[in-house]
Every structure is written in C-alpha cells, then in structure tokens.
Tab-separated table of C-alpha atoms and ligand atoms in Angstrom:
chain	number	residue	atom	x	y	z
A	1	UNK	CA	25.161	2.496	-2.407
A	2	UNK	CA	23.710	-0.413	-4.104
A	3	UNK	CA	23.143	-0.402	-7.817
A	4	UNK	CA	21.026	-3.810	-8.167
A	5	UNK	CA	17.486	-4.555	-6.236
A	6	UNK	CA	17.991	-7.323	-3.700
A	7	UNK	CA	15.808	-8.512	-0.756
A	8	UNK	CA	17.844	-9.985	2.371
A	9	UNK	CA	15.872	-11.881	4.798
A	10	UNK	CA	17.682	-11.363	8.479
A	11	UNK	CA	14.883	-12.742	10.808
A	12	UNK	CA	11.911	-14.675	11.472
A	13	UNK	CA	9.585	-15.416	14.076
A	14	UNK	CA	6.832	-17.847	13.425
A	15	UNK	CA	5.705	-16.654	10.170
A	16	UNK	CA	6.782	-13.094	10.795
A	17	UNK	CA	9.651	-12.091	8.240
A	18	UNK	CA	11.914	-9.158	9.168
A	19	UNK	CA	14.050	-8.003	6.114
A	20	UNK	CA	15.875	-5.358	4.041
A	21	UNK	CA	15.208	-4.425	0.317
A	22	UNK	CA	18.003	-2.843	-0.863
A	23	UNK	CA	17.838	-0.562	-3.525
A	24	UNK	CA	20.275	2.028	-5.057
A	25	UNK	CA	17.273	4.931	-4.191
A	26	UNK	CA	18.199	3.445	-0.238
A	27	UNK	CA	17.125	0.620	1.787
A	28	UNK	CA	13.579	-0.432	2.605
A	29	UNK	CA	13.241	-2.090	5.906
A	30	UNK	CA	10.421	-4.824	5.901
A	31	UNK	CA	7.904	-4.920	7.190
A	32	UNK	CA	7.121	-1.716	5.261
A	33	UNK	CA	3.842	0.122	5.324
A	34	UNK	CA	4.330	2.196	2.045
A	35	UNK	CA	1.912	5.318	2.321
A	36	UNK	CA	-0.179	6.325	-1.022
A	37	UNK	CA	0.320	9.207	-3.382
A	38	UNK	CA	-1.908	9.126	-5.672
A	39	UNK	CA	-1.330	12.287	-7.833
A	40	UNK	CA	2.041	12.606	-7.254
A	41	UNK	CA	1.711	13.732	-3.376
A	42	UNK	CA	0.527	12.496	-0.185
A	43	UNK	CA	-2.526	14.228	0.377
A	44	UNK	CA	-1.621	17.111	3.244
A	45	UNK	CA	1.951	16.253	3.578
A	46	UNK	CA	5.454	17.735	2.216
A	47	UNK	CA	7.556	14.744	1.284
A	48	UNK	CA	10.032	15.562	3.782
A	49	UNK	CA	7.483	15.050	6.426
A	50	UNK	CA	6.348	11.594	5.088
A	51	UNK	CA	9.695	10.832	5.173
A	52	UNK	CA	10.029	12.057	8.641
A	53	UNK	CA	7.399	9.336	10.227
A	54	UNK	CA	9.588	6.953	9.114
A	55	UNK	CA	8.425	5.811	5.492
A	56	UNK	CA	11.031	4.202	3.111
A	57	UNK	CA	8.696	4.201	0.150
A	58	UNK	CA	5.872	5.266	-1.466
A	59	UNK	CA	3.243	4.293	-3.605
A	60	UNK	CA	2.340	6.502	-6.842
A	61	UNK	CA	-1.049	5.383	-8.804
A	62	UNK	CA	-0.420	4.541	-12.865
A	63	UNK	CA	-4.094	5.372	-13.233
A	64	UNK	CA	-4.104	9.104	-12.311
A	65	UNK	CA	-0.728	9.883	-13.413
A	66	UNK	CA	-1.313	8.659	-16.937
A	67	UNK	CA	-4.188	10.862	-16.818
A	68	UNK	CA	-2.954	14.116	-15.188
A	69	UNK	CA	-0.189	15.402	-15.866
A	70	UNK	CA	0.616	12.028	-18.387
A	71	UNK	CA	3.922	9.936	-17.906
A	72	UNK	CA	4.931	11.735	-20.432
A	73	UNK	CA	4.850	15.182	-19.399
A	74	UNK	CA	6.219	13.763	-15.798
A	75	UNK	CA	9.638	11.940	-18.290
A	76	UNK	CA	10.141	15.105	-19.668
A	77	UNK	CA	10.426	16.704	-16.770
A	78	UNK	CA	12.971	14.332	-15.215
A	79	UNK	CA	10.413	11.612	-13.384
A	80	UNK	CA	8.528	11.286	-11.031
A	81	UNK	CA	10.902	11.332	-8.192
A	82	UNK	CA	12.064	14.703	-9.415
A	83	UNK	CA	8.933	15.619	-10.299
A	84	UNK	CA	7.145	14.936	-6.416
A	85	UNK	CA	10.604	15.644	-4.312
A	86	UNK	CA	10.396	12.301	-3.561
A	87	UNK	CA	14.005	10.879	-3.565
A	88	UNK	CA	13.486	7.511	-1.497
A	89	UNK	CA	12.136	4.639	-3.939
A	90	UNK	CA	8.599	4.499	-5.629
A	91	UNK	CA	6.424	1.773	-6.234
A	92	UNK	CA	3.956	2.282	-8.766
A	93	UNK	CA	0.679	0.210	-9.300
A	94	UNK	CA	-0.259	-1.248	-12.722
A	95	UNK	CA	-3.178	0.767	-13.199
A	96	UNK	CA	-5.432	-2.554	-13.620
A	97	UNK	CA	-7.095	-2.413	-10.300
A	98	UNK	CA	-8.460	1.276	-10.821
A	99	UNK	CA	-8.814	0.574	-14.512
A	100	UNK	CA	-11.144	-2.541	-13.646
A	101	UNK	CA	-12.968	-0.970	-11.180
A	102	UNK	CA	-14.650	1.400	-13.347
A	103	UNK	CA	-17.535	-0.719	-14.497
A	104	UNK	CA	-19.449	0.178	-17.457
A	105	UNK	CA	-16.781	2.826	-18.645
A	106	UNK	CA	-14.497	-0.098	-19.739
A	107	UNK	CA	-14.144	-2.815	-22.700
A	108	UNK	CA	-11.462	-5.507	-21.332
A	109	UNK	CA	-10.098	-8.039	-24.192
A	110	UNK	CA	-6.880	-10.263	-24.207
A	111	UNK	CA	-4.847	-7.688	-25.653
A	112	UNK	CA	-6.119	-4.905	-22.971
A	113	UNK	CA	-8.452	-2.458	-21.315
A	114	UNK	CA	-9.983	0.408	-23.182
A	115	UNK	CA	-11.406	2.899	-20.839
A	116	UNK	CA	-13.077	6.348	-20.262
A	117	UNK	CA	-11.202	8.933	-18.177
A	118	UNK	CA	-12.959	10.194	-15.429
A	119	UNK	CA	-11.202	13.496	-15.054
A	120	UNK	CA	-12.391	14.211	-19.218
A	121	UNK	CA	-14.130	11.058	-20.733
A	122	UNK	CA	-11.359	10.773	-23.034
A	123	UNK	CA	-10.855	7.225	-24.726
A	124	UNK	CA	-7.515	5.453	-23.372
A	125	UNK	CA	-6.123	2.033	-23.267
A	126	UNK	CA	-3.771	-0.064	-21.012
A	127	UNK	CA	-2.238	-3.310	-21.786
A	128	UNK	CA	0.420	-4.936	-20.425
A	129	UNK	CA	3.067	-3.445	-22.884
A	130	UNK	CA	1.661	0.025	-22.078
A	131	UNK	CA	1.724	-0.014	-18.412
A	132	UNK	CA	5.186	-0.888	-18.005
A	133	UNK	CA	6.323	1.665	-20.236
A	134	UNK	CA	4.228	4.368	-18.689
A	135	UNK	CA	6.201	2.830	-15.011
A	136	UNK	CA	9.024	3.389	-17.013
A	137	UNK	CA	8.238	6.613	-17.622
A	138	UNK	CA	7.586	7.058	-14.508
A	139	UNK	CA	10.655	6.086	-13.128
A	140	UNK	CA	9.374	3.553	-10.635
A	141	UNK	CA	11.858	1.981	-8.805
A	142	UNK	CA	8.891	-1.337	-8.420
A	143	UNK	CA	7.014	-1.818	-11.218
A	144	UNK	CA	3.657	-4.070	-10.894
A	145	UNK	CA	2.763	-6.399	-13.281
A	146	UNK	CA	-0.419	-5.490	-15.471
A	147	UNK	CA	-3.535	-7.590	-14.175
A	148	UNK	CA	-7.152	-8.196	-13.784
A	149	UNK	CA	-8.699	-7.875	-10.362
A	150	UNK	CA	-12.583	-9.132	-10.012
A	151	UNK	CA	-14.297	-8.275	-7.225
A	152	UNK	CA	-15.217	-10.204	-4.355
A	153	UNK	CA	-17.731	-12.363	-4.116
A	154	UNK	CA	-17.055	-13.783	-7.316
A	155	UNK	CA	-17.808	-16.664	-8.967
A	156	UNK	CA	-15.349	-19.622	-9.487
A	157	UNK	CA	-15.567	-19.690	-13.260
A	158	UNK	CA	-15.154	-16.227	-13.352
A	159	UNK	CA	-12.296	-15.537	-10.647
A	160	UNK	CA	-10.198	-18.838	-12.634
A	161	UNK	CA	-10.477	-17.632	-16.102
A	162	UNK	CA	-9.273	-14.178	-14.745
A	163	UNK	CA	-6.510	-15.532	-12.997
A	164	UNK	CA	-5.393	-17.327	-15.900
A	165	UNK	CA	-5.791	-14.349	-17.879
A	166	UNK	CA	-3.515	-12.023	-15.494
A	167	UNK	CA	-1.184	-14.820	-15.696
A	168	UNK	CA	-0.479	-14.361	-19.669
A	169	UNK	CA	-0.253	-10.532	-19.216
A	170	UNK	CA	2.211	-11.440	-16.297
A	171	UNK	CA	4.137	-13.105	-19.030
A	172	UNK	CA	3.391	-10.141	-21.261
A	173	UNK	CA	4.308	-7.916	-18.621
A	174	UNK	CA	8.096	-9.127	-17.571
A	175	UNK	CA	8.652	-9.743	-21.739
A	176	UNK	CA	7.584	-5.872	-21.530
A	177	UNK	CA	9.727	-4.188	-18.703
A	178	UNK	CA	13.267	-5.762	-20.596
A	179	UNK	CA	16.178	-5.584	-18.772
A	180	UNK	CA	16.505	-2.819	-16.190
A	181	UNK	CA	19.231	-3.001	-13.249
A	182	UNK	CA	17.903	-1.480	-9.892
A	183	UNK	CA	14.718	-1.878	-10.911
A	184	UNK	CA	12.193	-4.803	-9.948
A	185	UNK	CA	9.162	-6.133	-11.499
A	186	UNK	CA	6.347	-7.749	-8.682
A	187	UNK	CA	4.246	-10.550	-10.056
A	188	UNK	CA	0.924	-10.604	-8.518
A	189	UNK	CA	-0.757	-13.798	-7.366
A	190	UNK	CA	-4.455	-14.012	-8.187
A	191	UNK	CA	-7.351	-17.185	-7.525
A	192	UNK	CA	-9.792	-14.853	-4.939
A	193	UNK	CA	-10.549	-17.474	-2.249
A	194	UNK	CA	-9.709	-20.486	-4.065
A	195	UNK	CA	-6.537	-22.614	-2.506
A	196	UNK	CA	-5.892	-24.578	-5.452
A	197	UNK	CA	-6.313	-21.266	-7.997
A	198	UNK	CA	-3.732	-19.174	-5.676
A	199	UNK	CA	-1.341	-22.662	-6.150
A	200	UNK	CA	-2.009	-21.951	-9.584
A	201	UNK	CA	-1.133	-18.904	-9.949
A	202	UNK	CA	1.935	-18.744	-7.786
A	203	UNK	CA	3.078	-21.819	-9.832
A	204	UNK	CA	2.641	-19.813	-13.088
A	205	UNK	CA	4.569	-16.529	-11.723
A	206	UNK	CA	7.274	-18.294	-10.435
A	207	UNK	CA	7.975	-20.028	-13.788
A	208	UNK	CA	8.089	-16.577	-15.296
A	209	UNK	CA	10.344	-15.221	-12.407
A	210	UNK	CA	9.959	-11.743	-10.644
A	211	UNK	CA	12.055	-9.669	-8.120
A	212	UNK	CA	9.304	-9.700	-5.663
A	213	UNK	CA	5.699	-11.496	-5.566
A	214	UNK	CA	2.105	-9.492	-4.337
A	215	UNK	CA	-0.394	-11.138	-3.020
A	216	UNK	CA	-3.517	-9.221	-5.099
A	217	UNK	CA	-7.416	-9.650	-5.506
A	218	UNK	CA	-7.722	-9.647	-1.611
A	219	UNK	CA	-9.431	-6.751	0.635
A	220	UNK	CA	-11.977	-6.376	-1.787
A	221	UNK	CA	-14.721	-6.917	0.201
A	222	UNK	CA	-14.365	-10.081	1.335
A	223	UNK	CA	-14.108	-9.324	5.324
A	224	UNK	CA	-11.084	-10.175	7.676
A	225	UNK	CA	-12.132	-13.624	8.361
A	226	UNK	CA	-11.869	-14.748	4.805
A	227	UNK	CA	-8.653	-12.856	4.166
A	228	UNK	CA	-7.014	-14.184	7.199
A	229	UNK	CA	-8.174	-17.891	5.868
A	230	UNK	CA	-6.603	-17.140	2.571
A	231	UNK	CA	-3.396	-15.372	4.087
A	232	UNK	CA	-2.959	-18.737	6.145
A	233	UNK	CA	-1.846	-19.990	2.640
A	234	UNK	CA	-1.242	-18.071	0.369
A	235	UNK	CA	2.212	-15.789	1.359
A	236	UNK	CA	3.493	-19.442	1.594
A	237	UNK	CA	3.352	-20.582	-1.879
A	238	UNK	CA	5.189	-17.774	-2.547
A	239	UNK	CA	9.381	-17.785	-2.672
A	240	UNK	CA	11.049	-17.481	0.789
A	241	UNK	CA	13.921	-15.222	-0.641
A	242	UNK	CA	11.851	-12.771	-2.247
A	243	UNK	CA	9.568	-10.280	-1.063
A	244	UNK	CA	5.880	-10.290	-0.491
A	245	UNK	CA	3.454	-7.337	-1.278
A	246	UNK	CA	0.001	-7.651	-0.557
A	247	UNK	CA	-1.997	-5.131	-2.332
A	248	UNK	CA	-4.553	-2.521	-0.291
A	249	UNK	CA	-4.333	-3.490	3.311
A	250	UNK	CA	-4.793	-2.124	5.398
A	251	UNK	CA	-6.505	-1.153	8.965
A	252	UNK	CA	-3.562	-1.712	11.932
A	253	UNK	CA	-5.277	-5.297	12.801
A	254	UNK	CA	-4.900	-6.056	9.501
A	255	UNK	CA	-1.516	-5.298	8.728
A	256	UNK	CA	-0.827	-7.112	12.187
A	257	UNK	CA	-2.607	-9.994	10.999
A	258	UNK	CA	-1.068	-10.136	7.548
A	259	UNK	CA	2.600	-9.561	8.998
A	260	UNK	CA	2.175	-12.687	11.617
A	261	UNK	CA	1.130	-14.452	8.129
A	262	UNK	CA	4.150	-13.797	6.497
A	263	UNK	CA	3.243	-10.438	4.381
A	264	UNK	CA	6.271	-7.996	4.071
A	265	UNK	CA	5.108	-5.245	2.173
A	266	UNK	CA	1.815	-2.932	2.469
A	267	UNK	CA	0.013	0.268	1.134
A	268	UNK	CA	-2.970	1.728	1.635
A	269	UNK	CA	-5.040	5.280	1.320
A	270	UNK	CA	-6.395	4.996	5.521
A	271	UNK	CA	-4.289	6.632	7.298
A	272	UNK	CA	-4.046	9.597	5.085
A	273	UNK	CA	-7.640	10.147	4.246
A	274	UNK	CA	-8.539	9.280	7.586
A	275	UNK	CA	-6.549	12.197	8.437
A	276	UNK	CA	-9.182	14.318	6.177
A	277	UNK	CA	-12.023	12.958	7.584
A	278	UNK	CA	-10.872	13.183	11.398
A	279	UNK	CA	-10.395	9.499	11.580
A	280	UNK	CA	-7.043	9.037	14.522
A	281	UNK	CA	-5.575	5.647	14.523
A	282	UNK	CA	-4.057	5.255	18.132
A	283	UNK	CA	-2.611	2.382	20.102
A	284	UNK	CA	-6.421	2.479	22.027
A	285	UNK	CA	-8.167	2.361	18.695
A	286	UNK	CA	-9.374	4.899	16.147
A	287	UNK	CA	-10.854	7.982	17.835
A	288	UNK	CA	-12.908	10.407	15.959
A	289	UNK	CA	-11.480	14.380	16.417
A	290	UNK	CA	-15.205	16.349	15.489
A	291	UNK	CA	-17.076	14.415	18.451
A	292	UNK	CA	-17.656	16.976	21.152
A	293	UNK	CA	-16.290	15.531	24.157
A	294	UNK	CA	-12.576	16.641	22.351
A	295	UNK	CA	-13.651	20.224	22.334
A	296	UNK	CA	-12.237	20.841	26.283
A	297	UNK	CA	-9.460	18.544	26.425
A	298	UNK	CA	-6.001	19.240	26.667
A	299	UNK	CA	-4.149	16.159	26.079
A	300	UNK	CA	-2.374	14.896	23.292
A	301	UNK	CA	-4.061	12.583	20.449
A	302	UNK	CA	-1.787	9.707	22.073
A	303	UNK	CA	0.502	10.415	24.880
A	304	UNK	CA	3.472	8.154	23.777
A	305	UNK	CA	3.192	9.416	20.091
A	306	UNK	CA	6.562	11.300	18.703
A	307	UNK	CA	4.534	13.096	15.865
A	308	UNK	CA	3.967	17.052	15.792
A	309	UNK	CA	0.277	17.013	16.249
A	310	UNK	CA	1.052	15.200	19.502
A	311	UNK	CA	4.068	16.494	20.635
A	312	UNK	CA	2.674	20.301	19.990
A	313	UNK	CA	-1.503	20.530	20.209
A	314	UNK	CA	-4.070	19.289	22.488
A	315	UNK	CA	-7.151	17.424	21.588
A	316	UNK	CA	-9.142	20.694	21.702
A	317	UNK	CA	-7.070	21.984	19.150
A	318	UNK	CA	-7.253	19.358	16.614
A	319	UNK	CA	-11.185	19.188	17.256
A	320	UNK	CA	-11.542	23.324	17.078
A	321	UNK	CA	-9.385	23.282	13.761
A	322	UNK	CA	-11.762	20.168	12.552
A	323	UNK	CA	-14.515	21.724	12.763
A	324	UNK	CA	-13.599	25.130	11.666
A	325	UNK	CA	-12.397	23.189	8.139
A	326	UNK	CA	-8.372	24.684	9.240
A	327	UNK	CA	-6.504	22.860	6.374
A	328	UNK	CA	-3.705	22.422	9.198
A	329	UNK	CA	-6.198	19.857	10.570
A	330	UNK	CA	-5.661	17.738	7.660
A	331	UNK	CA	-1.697	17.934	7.602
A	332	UNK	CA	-1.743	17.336	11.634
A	333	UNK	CA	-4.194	14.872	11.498
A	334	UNK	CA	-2.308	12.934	8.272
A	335	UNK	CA	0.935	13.170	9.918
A	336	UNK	CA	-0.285	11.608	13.199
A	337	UNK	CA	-1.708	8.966	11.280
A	338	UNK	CA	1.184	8.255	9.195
A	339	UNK	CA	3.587	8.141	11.781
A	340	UNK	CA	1.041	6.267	14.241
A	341	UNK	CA	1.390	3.381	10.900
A	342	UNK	CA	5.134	3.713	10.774
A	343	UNK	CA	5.165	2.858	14.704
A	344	UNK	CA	3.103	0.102	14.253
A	345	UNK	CA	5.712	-1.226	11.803
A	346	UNK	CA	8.984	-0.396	13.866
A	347	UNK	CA	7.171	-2.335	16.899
A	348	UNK	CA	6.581	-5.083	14.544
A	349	UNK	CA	10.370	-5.163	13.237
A	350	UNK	CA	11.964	-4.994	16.593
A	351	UNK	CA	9.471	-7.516	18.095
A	352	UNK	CA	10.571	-9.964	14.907
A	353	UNK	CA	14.467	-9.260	15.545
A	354	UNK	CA	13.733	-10.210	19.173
A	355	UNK	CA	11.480	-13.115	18.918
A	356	UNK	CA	8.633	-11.792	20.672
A	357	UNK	CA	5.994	-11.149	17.887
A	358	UNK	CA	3.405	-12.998	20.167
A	359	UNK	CA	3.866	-11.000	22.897
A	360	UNK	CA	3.851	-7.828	21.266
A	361	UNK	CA	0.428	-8.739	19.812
A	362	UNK	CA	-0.860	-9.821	22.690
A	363	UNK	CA	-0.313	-5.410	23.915
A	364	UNK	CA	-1.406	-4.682	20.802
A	365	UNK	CA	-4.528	-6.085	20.662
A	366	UNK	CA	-5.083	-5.464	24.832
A	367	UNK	CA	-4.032	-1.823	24.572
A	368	UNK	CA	-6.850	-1.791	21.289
A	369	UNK	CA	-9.709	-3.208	23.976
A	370	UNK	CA	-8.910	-1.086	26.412
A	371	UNK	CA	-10.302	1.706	24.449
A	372	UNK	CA	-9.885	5.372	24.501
A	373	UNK	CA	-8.499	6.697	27.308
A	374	UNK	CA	-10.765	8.184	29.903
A	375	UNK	CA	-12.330	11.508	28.899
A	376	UNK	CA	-11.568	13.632	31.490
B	1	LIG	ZN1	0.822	11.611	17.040
C-alpha cells in the first residue's frame, strides 16, 4: 500500500474524468460520491454497510466534531477513524461553511470567525491555523482549506472581497497544515457566478499549490441553470492532474451534470436524510414511501437495485414501517439510497472507461422521464 496521496487520471470522455486517488487508507475511485457523517456516523448506517454500497470515503463535519465530543477528546482516543470504525479515508470540511452560515451568532475578521455554539451557546473561534489543527486532530486523510462562503445571490463587491479574503486564509491555511505525507490539503476556488473572480481565484490557489482543488460557494441557492453555466468554466481553470471536489452537490442530475463538466469528487447529506424522511432516489426518479398507493404493493423499491431493502422487502413494507416510525425504515431506506448514489457513480465510471458517457446519459435521463413504474 501506498504511503503518499496521488491522483492518477486513466480516462476521459468529453469532459468526463475517470481516475484513482490513491491513498495509504486505500484507493478512491473517481468519480466518487463521498456520503456525509456529520457526527462521526452516517445517520442509520453501520460503517460496514456504507462501505458495502460501494463508498471509498467519507465526509466528517469540523463544525460538529469540534463541538461534540471536541477533536480533542476524538485524538485522545486514537482519531476519528478509530473513533467511527471507519478505516477507508476521511475527508473533513473546514468548518467555514457551517461556521458562516450561522448569521447573527458570528463576528468574522481577517484573523477568524468567533461564533456561538448551537448545541450550548458557548463562545468559540476558527481561523485558519485552528481548523487545520483540529483536521489534524482529527486525523483526516483530506483536509479543506479554511474559507468564507457568502450566500447566493450576492453582490459583486461583496462575493470579490470574500474571495480575496479566502484566498489569504488559503495561504494561511497550507502555511498551517506543514508537512504531512499521505495526507492532502484541497484549496477551494471561490468568485460565486463571476468568470473572471473564479480565474482569480484559481490563479491565486494554484500559486500556493494544493493536492487537490474544490470547486466551493456553488449550490447555495443559485438553481441548476446557473451552476451548470458556472461549471461550464470553472472545473477547467483548475489543474488537469489533480483532483476536483465540488462542495454540496448533489441531487443524481446534478452530480450527472457536474461529472460531464469535469467534477471528480462529491458529498452531500440527500441521500441519507432522504432516507429519514422517505425520500427513494431510483433510476425512474425519487418516489415518496408514506404515499398510500405503496401500502399494497409487493415489489421492490427498484427492481434492478442490489441493496437489502430491495433485494429483501416489498414496497408495502417499507411504507408500513414508514408510517409506523420503525427505525429499520430509516436504515433500509438510507441504505437504498446510498447504494442507489454509489450505482449512479459505477455507471458513470464504466461509461467514462468505455467512451460512452453520452449514451449513458441519454438512459439516464429517459429512464428519469419515464417515471415511476406503473402502480399496480
Ligand atoms: Zn435498493
């Protein structure tokens, strides 16, 4: 096994990249969807079973862990990966995003962010220093640069001077993490909507040099249209021979969209709290589990689906457990999800190795209008 953090690009198709990140906690085949756990678990699921749908890595949140139990307590007790039962590598978040978005509880300066907890009200503060030794801490295996996130719509003024800002914590940020083998620091490219401000930015990272570059301030409520527009660009100014993260994204079209675009790396919290809320992502769309017309039928969620929920329980299952508030209809649900995500991304890799990405969107999006299948 690998000691050193190295990205191999072994295929592309159009824009589509189809790589490896090799890492010595194993390999990470790109395009990755990396699944969220927040507090140190994936809401619903044993690690093994996130694991089993065919994740490589997950993605633990700076934010809450500093908070509860503290990076501290998790260091002592021999990191996070130890901590969680989570042996396969860990990319943490810089805790800026969450950090920013909780207006009014916050005082942001050039040095940092002082901020409220929400689990106690205690005071804390993160700056760029003190994020990448709490990832340290942590025992991340990708560490995120500390930055500032403003949310969309924005204006110009304001998204430029907080690019520029992130920027100098960027700097901050790799002077911070020092020299660690195995590990990687991601630089995160900032400028909302703004061509020239993204040019910017990427500019500015790359001068500083990183392992891997994410693609941040997008999905923040600017719509698919406009993130598309900017993803037209944007993954390009970025190194070929490096990877690309963007941050948040997203539902299946999206992370279709973004991988045609040139994205290699995703994460978001949909397919697991959808699995709370009896949201089911198939190939013909998302379904919804408590609507009554489930409550007599005894297929699977989707026939061609691998997972337990659909290999094991009908429909009329999953909606009776729903409804009676069964906590085994979160971990079915969750899994299905999950593995219904990791699908999407082994389609997407074997379409790339065999230079038919167009096609297989092409299904993808036809299976998606066909709808549900019939109700019986
Ligand atoms: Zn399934």
């Amino acid at each position: 096994m690998t000691t050193k953090f190295s990205f191999t690009l072994k295929a592309t198709d159009g824009k589509a990249r189809l790589g490896v990140i090799d890492t010595p906690r194993g390999q990470i085949r790109t395009p990755a969807f990396m699944p969220v756990g927040t507090a140190a678990t994936v809401k619903a699921m044993m690690p093994e079973s996130v694991a089993a749908t065919g994740a490589d890595i997950l993605l633990g949140n700076t934010y809450h862990l500093m908070l509860r139990p503290t990076a501290e307590r998790i260091d002592r007790l021999g990191g996070l990966h130890k901590f969680m039962n989570w042996q396969k590598p860990i990319l943490t978040d810089s805790g800026g995003f969450q950090v920013m978005s909780l207006s009014g509880l916050r005082k942001l300066t050039e040095e940092g962010v002082t901020f409220k907890s929400h689990v106690d009200g205690s005071k804390h503060h993160l700056s760029p220093e003190r994020s990448m030794e709490i990832q340290r801490l942590l025992g991340s295996d990708i560490v995120m640069c500390f930055d500032e996130c403003p949310a969309l719509p924005a204006d110009r003024d304001r998204i430029a001077e907080s690019m520029r800002l992130s920027m100098r914590w960027a700097e901050r940020s790799r002077e911070a993490f020092g020299d660690r083998p195995g590990h990687a620091l991601f630089g995160i490219q900032q400028g909302g909507l703004e061509q020239d401000l993204r040019e910017e930015s990427a500019e500015a990272l790359k001068v500083i040099g990183f392992e891997g570059y994410a693609i941040g301030g997008l999905a923040v409520g600017e719509g698919q249209e406009a993130m598309f527009d900017c993803l037209d660009y944007a993954p390009d100014m970025l190194p070929v021979d490096k990877p690309r993260y963007l941050m948040g994204v997203g539902k299946p079209d999206d992370i279709v969209g973004a991988v045609k675009r040139g994205v290699d790396m995703m994460d978001c919290v949909l397919p697991s709290r959808s699995g709370r809320t009896g949201q089911v992502f198939t190939r013909h769309g998302v379904l919804n589990i408590k609507n009554a017309r489930h409550q007599d039928d005894p297929r699977p969620l989707d026939e061609q689906c691998g997972c337990p929920a659909c290999r094991n329980y009908s429909r009329a299952y999953l909606h009776h457990v729903f409804r009676s508030h069964e906590i085994i209809s979160s971990m079915l649900l969750t899994w299905h999800n999950l593995h219904y995500f990791q699908d999407l991304m082994q389609g997407m890799r074997d379409a790339i190795a065999e230079g038919r990405f167009d096609a297989w969107e092409a299904t993808f999006h036809a299976q998606r209008a066909e709808g549900d299948i019939a109700p019986l």
